[in-house]
PDB file of C-alpha atoms in Angstrom:
ATOM      1  CA  SER Q 296    -108.872  71.423 -31.559  1.00  0.00           C
ATOM      2  CA  SER Q 297    -109.110  69.451 -28.320  1.00  0.00           C
ATOM      3  CA  GLU Q 298    -108.690  65.687 -28.248  1.00  0.00           C
ATOM      4  CA  LEU Q 299    -111.194  65.614 -25.409  1.00  0.00           C
ATOM      5  CA  THR Q 300    -114.763  66.265 -26.533  1.00  0.00           C
ATOM      6  CA  GLN Q 301    -117.478  67.712 -24.323  1.00  0.00           C
ATOM      7  CA  ASP Q 302    -121.047  68.744 -25.049  1.00  0.00           C
ATOM      8  CA  PRO Q 303    -121.122  72.560 -25.220  1.00  0.00           C
ATOM      9  CA  ALA Q 304    -124.176  72.935 -23.001  1.00  0.00           C
ATOM     10  CA  VAL Q 305    -126.271  70.873 -20.627  1.00  0.00           C
ATOM     11  CA  SER Q 306    -129.214  71.824 -18.449  1.00  0.00           C
ATOM     12  CA  VAL Q 307    -130.738  70.260 -15.336  1.00  0.00           C
ATOM     13  CA  ALA Q 308    -133.731  70.994 -13.179  1.00  0.00           C
ATOM     14  CA  LEU Q 309    -133.000  72.074  -9.642  1.00  0.00           C
ATOM     15  CA  GLY Q 310    -132.520  69.031  -7.416  1.00  0.00           C
ATOM     16  CA  GLN Q 311    -132.228  66.591 -10.290  1.00  0.00           C
ATOM     17  CA  THR Q 312    -129.207  64.574 -11.442  1.00  0.00           C
ATOM     18  CA  VAL Q 313    -127.045  65.544 -14.382  1.00  0.00           C
ATOM     19  CA  ARG Q 314    -124.177  63.802 -16.127  1.00  0.00           C
ATOM     20  CA  ILE Q 315    -121.507  65.709 -18.018  1.00  0.00           C
ATOM     21  CA  THR Q 316    -119.349  63.639 -20.332  1.00  0.00           C
ATOM     22  CA  CYS Q 317    -115.857  63.854 -21.792  1.00  0.00           C
ATOM     23  CA  GLN Q 318    -114.780  61.641 -24.687  1.00  0.00           C
ATOM     24  CA  GLY Q 319    -111.322  60.859 -25.972  1.00  0.00           C
ATOM     25  CA  ASP Q 320    -109.173  57.881 -26.895  1.00  0.00           C
ATOM     26  CA  SER Q 321    -106.607  58.751 -24.230  1.00  0.00           C
ATOM     27  CA  LEU Q 322    -109.254  58.203 -21.562  1.00  0.00           C
ATOM     28  CA  ARG Q 323    -108.844  54.477 -22.148  1.00  0.00           C
ATOM     29  CA  SER Q 324    -105.418  54.856 -20.501  1.00  0.00           C
ATOM     30  CA  TYR Q 325    -105.660  57.926 -18.265  1.00  0.00           C
ATOM     31  CA  TYR Q 326    -108.173  59.196 -15.734  1.00  0.00           C
ATOM     32  CA  ALA Q 327    -109.876  62.516 -16.328  1.00  0.00           C
ATOM     33  CA  SER Q 328    -109.965  65.346 -13.838  1.00  0.00           C
ATOM     34  CA  TRP Q 329    -112.889  67.759 -13.644  1.00  0.00           C
ATOM     35  CA  TYR Q 330    -112.997  71.476 -12.939  1.00  0.00           C
ATOM     36  CA  GLN Q 331    -115.776  73.904 -12.157  1.00  0.00           C
ATOM     37  CA  GLN Q 332    -115.351  77.497 -13.314  1.00  0.00           C
ATOM     38  CA  LYS Q 333    -117.693  80.349 -12.499  1.00  0.00           C
ATOM     39  CA  PRO Q 334    -117.561  83.703 -14.326  1.00  0.00           C
ATOM     40  CA  GLY Q 335    -114.509  85.767 -13.482  1.00  0.00           C
ATOM     41  CA  GLN Q 336    -112.984  83.059 -11.304  1.00  0.00           C
ATOM     42  CA  ALA Q 337    -110.162  80.568 -11.626  1.00  0.00           C
ATOM     43  CA  PRO Q 338    -111.110  76.932 -12.179  1.00  0.00           C
ATOM     44  CA  VAL Q 339    -111.679  74.733  -9.134  1.00  0.00           C
ATOM     45  CA  LEU Q 340    -110.835  71.025  -9.140  1.00  0.00           C
ATOM     46  CA  VAL Q 341    -113.909  68.959  -8.227  1.00  0.00           C
ATOM     47  CA  ILE Q 342    -112.948  65.387  -9.207  1.00  0.00           C
ATOM     48  CA  TYR Q 343    -109.652  63.632  -9.906  1.00  0.00           C
ATOM     49  CA  GLY Q 344    -108.429  60.100 -10.347  1.00  0.00           C
ATOM     50  CA  LYS Q 345    -110.880  57.216 -10.267  1.00  0.00           C
ATOM     51  CA  ASN Q 346    -113.419  59.191  -8.217  1.00  0.00           C
ATOM     52  CA  ASN Q 347    -111.735  61.467  -5.696  1.00  0.00           C
ATOM     53  CA  ARG Q 348    -112.997  64.766  -4.357  1.00  0.00           C
ATOM     54  CA  PRO Q 349    -110.658  67.427  -2.991  1.00  0.00           C
ATOM     55  CA  SER Q 350    -111.393  68.685   0.480  1.00  0.00           C
ATOM     56  CA  GLY Q 351    -114.409  70.974   0.545  1.00  0.00           C
ATOM     57  CA  ILE Q 352    -116.093  69.610  -2.583  1.00  0.00           C
ATOM     58  CA  PRO Q 353    -119.641  68.407  -1.815  1.00  0.00           C
ATOM     59  CA  ASP Q 354    -120.312  64.694  -2.149  1.00  0.00           C
ATOM     60  CA  ARG Q 355    -123.028  65.346  -4.736  1.00  0.00           C
ATOM     61  CA  PHE Q 356    -120.127  65.497  -7.223  1.00  0.00           C
ATOM     62  CA  SER Q 357    -118.849  62.138  -8.437  1.00  0.00           C
ATOM     63  CA  GLY Q 358    -116.798  60.795 -11.318  1.00  0.00           C
ATOM     64  CA  SER Q 359    -116.768  57.622 -13.364  1.00  0.00           C
ATOM     65  CA  SER Q 360    -115.221  56.237 -16.503  1.00  0.00           C
ATOM     66  CA  SER Q 361    -116.029  53.626 -19.124  1.00  0.00           C
ATOM     67  CA  GLY Q 362    -114.010  52.982 -22.246  1.00  0.00           C
ATOM     68  CA  ASN Q 363    -113.191  56.294 -23.897  1.00  0.00           C
ATOM     69  CA  THR Q 364    -115.708  58.286 -21.867  1.00  0.00           C
ATOM     70  CA  ALA Q 365    -115.323  59.966 -18.492  1.00  0.00           C
ATOM     71  CA  SER Q 366    -118.335  61.357 -16.695  1.00  0.00           C
ATOM     72  CA  LEU Q 367    -118.973  63.905 -13.989  1.00  0.00           C
ATOM     73  CA  THR Q 368    -122.266  63.372 -12.191  1.00  0.00           C
ATOM     74  CA  ILE Q 369    -123.984  65.917  -9.983  1.00  0.00           C
ATOM     75  CA  THR Q 370    -126.655  64.247  -7.872  1.00  0.00           C
ATOM     76  CA  GLY Q 371    -129.210  66.774  -6.676  1.00  0.00           C
ATOM     77  CA  ALA Q 372    -127.958  69.808  -8.592  1.00  0.00           C
ATOM     78  CA  GLN Q 373    -128.037  73.109  -6.735  1.00  0.00           C
ATOM     79  CA  ALA Q 374    -128.313  76.618  -8.097  1.00  0.00           C
ATOM     80  CA  GLU Q 375    -124.687  77.259  -7.160  1.00  0.00           C
ATOM     81  CA  ASP Q 376    -123.590  74.414  -9.424  1.00  0.00           C
ATOM     82  CA  GLU Q 377    -124.400  76.510 -12.481  1.00  0.00           C
ATOM     83  CA  ALA Q 378    -120.995  76.990 -14.079  1.00  0.00           C
ATOM     84  CA  ASP Q 379    -118.677  75.845 -16.843  1.00  0.00           C
ATOM     85  CA  TYR Q 380    -117.169  72.403 -16.384  1.00  0.00           C
ATOM     86  CA  TYR Q 381    -113.942  71.220 -17.965  1.00  0.00           C
ATOM     87  CA  CYS Q 382    -112.306  67.827 -18.103  1.00  0.00           C
ATOM     88  CA  ASN Q 383    -108.586  67.320 -18.528  1.00  0.00           C
ATOM     89  CA  SER Q 384    -106.277  64.400 -19.060  1.00  0.00           C
ATOM     90  CA  ARG Q 385    -103.494  63.530 -21.466  1.00  0.00           C
ATOM     91  CA  ASP Q 386    -103.650  63.436 -25.239  1.00  0.00           C
ATOM     92  CA  SER Q 387    -102.256  60.849 -27.610  1.00  0.00           C
ATOM     93  CA  SER Q 388     -98.765  62.348 -27.343  1.00  0.00           C
ATOM     94  CA  GLY Q 389     -98.851  62.236 -23.553  1.00  0.00           C
ATOM     95  CA  THR Q 390     -99.176  65.952 -22.933  1.00  0.00           C
ATOM     96  CA  VAL Q 391    -101.879  67.614 -20.875  1.00  0.00           C
ATOM     97  CA  VAL Q 392    -105.080  68.596 -22.646  1.00  0.00           C
ATOM     98  CA  PHE Q 393    -108.401  70.137 -21.637  1.00  0.00           C
ATOM     99  CA  GLY Q 394    -111.809  69.442 -23.062  1.00  0.00           C
ATOM    100  CA  GLY Q 395    -113.716  72.264 -24.697  1.00  0.00           C
ATOM    101  CA  GLY Q 396    -115.958  72.777 -21.674  1.00  0.00           C
ATOM    102  CA  THR Q 397    -119.638  72.304 -20.876  1.00  0.00           C
ATOM    103  CA  LYS Q 398    -121.897  75.124 -19.742  1.00  0.00           C
ATOM    104  CA  LEU Q 399    -124.274  73.791 -17.102  1.00  0.00           C
ATOM    105  CA  THR Q 400    -127.551  75.607 -16.586  1.00  0.00           C
ATOM    106  CA  VAL Q 401    -129.631  74.816 -13.505  1.00  0.00           C
ATOM    107  CA  LEU Q 402    -133.292  75.486 -14.241  1.00  0.00           C
TER     108      LEU Q 402
ATOM    109  CA  GLN D 131    -101.938  76.064   2.575  1.00  0.00           C
ATOM    110  CA  VAL D 132    -100.545  76.689  -0.892  1.00  0.00           C
ATOM    111  CA  GLN D 133    -101.110  80.075  -2.474  1.00  0.00           C
ATOM    112  CA  LEU D 134    -100.224  81.151  -5.982  1.00  0.00           C
ATOM    113  CA  VAL D 135    -100.219  84.916  -6.508  1.00  0.00           C
ATOM    114  CA  GLN D 136     -99.759  86.223 -10.026  1.00  0.00           C
ATOM    115  CA  SER D 137     -98.569  89.547 -11.361  1.00  0.00           C
ATOM    116  CA  GLY D 138    -100.942  92.205 -12.578  1.00  0.00           C
ATOM    117  CA  ALA D 139    -102.638  92.821 -15.892  1.00  0.00           C
ATOM    118  CA  GLU D 140    -100.547  93.715 -18.918  1.00  0.00           C
ATOM    119  CA  VAL D 141    -101.223  95.541 -22.178  1.00  0.00           C
ATOM    120  CA  LYS D 142     -98.820  94.788 -25.000  1.00  0.00           C
ATOM    121  CA  LYS D 143     -98.476  95.695 -28.651  1.00  0.00           C
ATOM    122  CA  PRO D 144     -98.362  93.038 -31.362  1.00  0.00           C
ATOM    123  CA  GLY D 145     -94.882  91.623 -31.740  1.00  0.00           C
ATOM    124  CA  ALA D 146     -93.888  92.366 -28.163  1.00  0.00           C
ATOM    125  CA  SER D 147     -93.238  89.885 -25.338  1.00  0.00           C
ATOM    126  CA  VAL D 148     -94.885  89.495 -21.972  1.00  0.00           C
ATOM    127  CA  LYS D 149     -93.593  87.878 -18.799  1.00  0.00           C
ATOM    128  CA  VAL D 150     -96.085  86.789 -16.160  1.00  0.00           C
ATOM    129  CA  SER D 151     -94.997  85.791 -12.667  1.00  0.00           C
ATOM    130  CA  CYS D 152     -96.496  83.377 -10.153  1.00  0.00           C
ATOM    131  CA  LYS D 153     -95.315  83.642  -6.558  1.00  0.00           C
ATOM    132  CA  VAL D 154     -95.675  80.503  -4.438  1.00  0.00           C
ATOM    133  CA  SER D 155     -96.247  80.486  -0.699  1.00  0.00           C
ATOM    134  CA  GLY D 156     -96.952  77.631   1.678  1.00  0.00           C
ATOM    135  CA  TYR D 157     -94.646  75.330  -0.276  1.00  0.00           C
ATOM    136  CA  THR D 158     -91.328  75.783  -2.028  1.00  0.00           C
ATOM    137  CA  LEU D 159     -91.283  75.850  -5.797  1.00  0.00           C
ATOM    138  CA  THR D 160     -88.938  72.855  -5.862  1.00  0.00           C
ATOM    139  CA  GLU D 161     -91.685  70.762  -4.262  1.00  0.00           C
ATOM    140  CA  LEU D 162     -94.157  71.590  -7.016  1.00  0.00           C
ATOM    141  CA  SER D 163     -94.612  71.052 -10.735  1.00  0.00           C
ATOM    142  CA  MET D 164     -95.842  74.364 -12.124  1.00  0.00           C
ATOM    143  CA  HIS D 165     -97.978  74.558 -15.236  1.00  0.00           C
ATOM    144  CA  TRP D 166     -99.489  77.392 -17.232  1.00  0.00           C
ATOM    145  CA  VAL D 167    -102.996  77.471 -18.691  1.00  0.00           C
ATOM    146  CA  ARG D 168    -104.634  80.268 -20.634  1.00  0.00           C
ATOM    147  CA  GLN D 169    -108.209  81.228 -21.442  1.00  0.00           C
ATOM    148  CA  ALA D 170    -109.130  83.578 -24.250  1.00  0.00           C
ATOM    149  CA  PRO D 171    -112.253  85.710 -23.720  1.00  0.00           C
ATOM    150  CA  GLY D 172    -115.349  83.510 -23.866  1.00  0.00           C
ATOM    151  CA  LYS D 173    -113.270  80.441 -24.693  1.00  0.00           C
ATOM    152  CA  GLY D 174    -112.100  77.302 -22.931  1.00  0.00           C
ATOM    153  CA  LEU D 175    -108.981  76.392 -20.996  1.00  0.00           C
ATOM    154  CA  GLU D 176    -105.814  75.777 -22.971  1.00  0.00           C
ATOM    155  CA  TRP D 177    -102.743  74.082 -21.486  1.00  0.00           C
ATOM    156  CA  MET D 178     -99.516  75.820 -22.491  1.00  0.00           C
ATOM    157  CA  GLY D 179     -96.903  73.734 -20.755  1.00  0.00           C
ATOM    158  CA  GLY D 180     -95.388  72.747 -17.452  1.00  0.00           C
ATOM    159  CA  PHE D 181     -92.772  70.833 -15.552  1.00  0.00           C
ATOM    160  CA  ASP D 182     -92.850  67.067 -15.946  1.00  0.00           C
ATOM    161  CA  PRO D 183     -91.231  65.480 -12.866  1.00  0.00           C
ATOM    162  CA  GLU D 184     -90.955  62.121 -14.620  1.00  0.00           C
ATOM    163  CA  ASP D 185     -88.634  63.582 -17.257  1.00  0.00           C
ATOM    164  CA  GLY D 186     -87.258  66.361 -15.077  1.00  0.00           C
ATOM    165  CA  GLU D 187     -87.889  68.944 -17.763  1.00  0.00           C
ATOM    166  CA  THR D 188     -90.420  71.507 -18.868  1.00  0.00           C
ATOM    167  CA  ILE D 189     -92.732  70.406 -21.655  1.00  0.00           C
ATOM    168  CA  TYR D 190     -94.501  72.881 -23.922  1.00  0.00           C
ATOM    169  CA  ALA D 191     -97.645  72.392 -25.931  1.00  0.00           C
ATOM    170  CA  GLN D 192     -96.719  72.080 -29.577  1.00  0.00           C
ATOM    171  CA  LYS D 193     -98.781  75.163 -30.417  1.00  0.00           C
ATOM    172  CA  PHE D 194     -96.509  77.373 -28.302  1.00  0.00           C
ATOM    173  CA  GLN D 195     -93.120  75.785 -28.908  1.00  0.00           C
ATOM    174  CA  GLY D 196     -90.581  78.380 -29.931  1.00  0.00           C
ATOM    175  CA  ARG D 197     -92.674  81.218 -28.512  1.00  0.00           C
ATOM    176  CA  VAL D 198     -93.019  80.355 -24.838  1.00  0.00           C
ATOM    177  CA  THR D 199     -90.438  79.984 -22.090  1.00  0.00           C
ATOM    178  CA  MET D 200     -91.242  78.845 -18.567  1.00  0.00           C
ATOM    179  CA  THR D 201     -88.651  79.453 -15.893  1.00  0.00           C
ATOM    180  CA  GLU D 202     -88.339  79.346 -12.140  1.00  0.00           C
ATOM    181  CA  ASP D 203     -86.467  81.350  -9.533  1.00  0.00           C
ATOM    182  CA  THR D 204     -86.174  78.990  -6.588  1.00  0.00           C
ATOM    183  CA  SER D 205     -84.579  81.681  -4.422  1.00  0.00           C
ATOM    184  CA  THR D 206     -87.872  83.595  -4.436  1.00  0.00           C
ATOM    185  CA  ASP D 207     -90.243  80.670  -5.151  1.00  0.00           C
ATOM    186  CA  THR D 208     -91.487  82.462  -8.233  1.00  0.00           C
ATOM    187  CA  ALA D 209     -92.369  80.876 -11.567  1.00  0.00           C
ATOM    188  CA  TYR D 210     -92.410  82.820 -14.816  1.00  0.00           C
ATOM    189  CA  MET D 211     -94.064  82.392 -18.187  1.00  0.00           C
ATOM    190  CA  GLU D 212     -92.776  84.486 -21.065  1.00  0.00           C
ATOM    191  CA  LEU D 213     -94.627  84.571 -24.368  1.00  0.00           C
ATOM    192  CA  SER D 214     -93.035  86.316 -27.334  1.00  0.00           C
ATOM    193  CA  SER D 215     -94.162  87.567 -30.756  1.00  0.00           C
ATOM    194  CA  LEU D 216     -97.537  88.433 -29.331  1.00  0.00           C
ATOM    195  CA  ARG D 217    -100.564  88.689 -31.584  1.00  0.00           C
ATOM    196  CA  SER D 218    -104.148  89.666 -30.920  1.00  0.00           C
ATOM    197  CA  GLU D 219    -105.134  86.004 -30.520  1.00  0.00           C
ATOM    198  CA  ASP D 220    -102.896  85.858 -27.430  1.00  0.00           C
ATOM    199  CA  THR D 221    -105.272  88.144 -25.559  1.00  0.00           C
ATOM    200  CA  ALA D 222    -106.315  85.934 -22.662  1.00  0.00           C
ATOM    201  CA  VAL D 223    -106.227  85.318 -18.947  1.00  0.00           C
ATOM    202  CA  TYR D 224    -103.104  83.361 -18.080  1.00  0.00           C
ATOM    203  CA  TYR D 225    -103.150  81.069 -15.055  1.00  0.00           C
ATOM    204  CA  CYS D 226    -100.392  79.246 -13.222  1.00  0.00           C
ATOM    205  CA  ALA D 227    -101.569  75.957 -11.742  1.00  0.00           C
ATOM    206  CA  THR D 228    -100.041  73.103  -9.807  1.00  0.00           C
ATOM    207  CA  ARG D 229    -100.898  69.887  -8.021  1.00  0.00           C
ATOM    208  CA  VAL D 230    -100.257  69.362  -4.324  1.00  0.00           C
ATOM    209  CA  TYR D 231    -102.644  66.704  -3.060  1.00  0.00           C
ATOM    210  CA  CYS D 232    -104.253  65.267  -6.163  1.00  0.00           C
ATOM    211  CA  GLY D 233    -102.549  62.601  -8.250  1.00  0.00           C
ATOM    212  CA  GLY D 234    -102.273  62.366 -11.996  1.00  0.00           C
ATOM    213  CA  ASP D 235    -102.749  65.201 -14.447  1.00  0.00           C
ATOM    214  CA  CYS D 236    -104.826  67.368 -12.162  1.00  0.00           C
ATOM    215  CA  PHE D 237    -104.377  70.868 -10.786  1.00  0.00           C
ATOM    216  CA  ASP D 238    -105.726  71.554  -7.324  1.00  0.00           C
ATOM    217  CA  TYR D 239    -104.186  74.985  -6.877  1.00  0.00           C
ATOM    218  CA  TRP D 240    -104.489  77.889  -9.289  1.00  0.00           C
ATOM    219  CA  GLY D 241    -103.311  81.452  -9.365  1.00  0.00           C
ATOM    220  CA  GLN D 242    -105.890  84.210  -9.636  1.00  0.00           C
ATOM    221  CA  GLY D 243    -105.090  84.776 -13.309  1.00  0.00           C
ATOM    222  CA  THR D 244    -103.366  87.553 -15.224  1.00  0.00           C
ATOM    223  CA  LEU D 245    -105.123  89.308 -18.083  1.00  0.00           C
ATOM    224  CA  VAL D 246    -102.836  89.986 -21.021  1.00  0.00           C
ATOM    225  CA  THR D 247    -104.281  92.243 -23.687  1.00  0.00           C
ATOM    226  CA  VAL D 248    -102.554  92.481 -27.054  1.00  0.00           C
ATOM    227  CA  SER D 249    -103.628  95.540 -28.946  1.00  0.00           C
ATOM    228  CA  SER D 250    -102.100  98.127 -31.223  1.00  0.00           C
TER     229      SER D 250
END
């Protein structure tokens, strides 16, 4: 089982704002990174560090953290944002771990 | 621009081993820390292991210790992941992944994935 916990599914109306969360004790010490994965494709990094976006990632994606919870926020969700989202960081032993993933549906 | 190109799909019988390759271009393998992540059908991402530059050694997830070996051929800039004693639960897409521009435990470049099917 993952030491990073995500809600299995979240939905958002087109154009609205959605927050996807990732909980884990290690997040008190380490930043989470966030990935978007569409069916049949490799994951794509969308947020890393405190709140950094790789080149080419729209600025509607943002990240934040408080206590043991990291959040990915999509402001003005688009149809193409419908995907699975995964967080990753380190676990209590210091090795890399992924959250269980959140399926985002854009209504 | 970094590219990671993986070897093709494999079908293996239970008990066998599989070796997946990941060819790097745009950078040399010695400049990167390569990791391996797998994804079973309909399931989430699972980190298997990777090179830790702080320790200078490859670290494996406890779940795979004793069954997985990650190696590198720097002469061809190719990384390898070998998984032995395969069982049906090892059926998954296996990805190599690395970080070039992002900092921390993030992976900004991924291979296209290699499907490994374990079936009798």
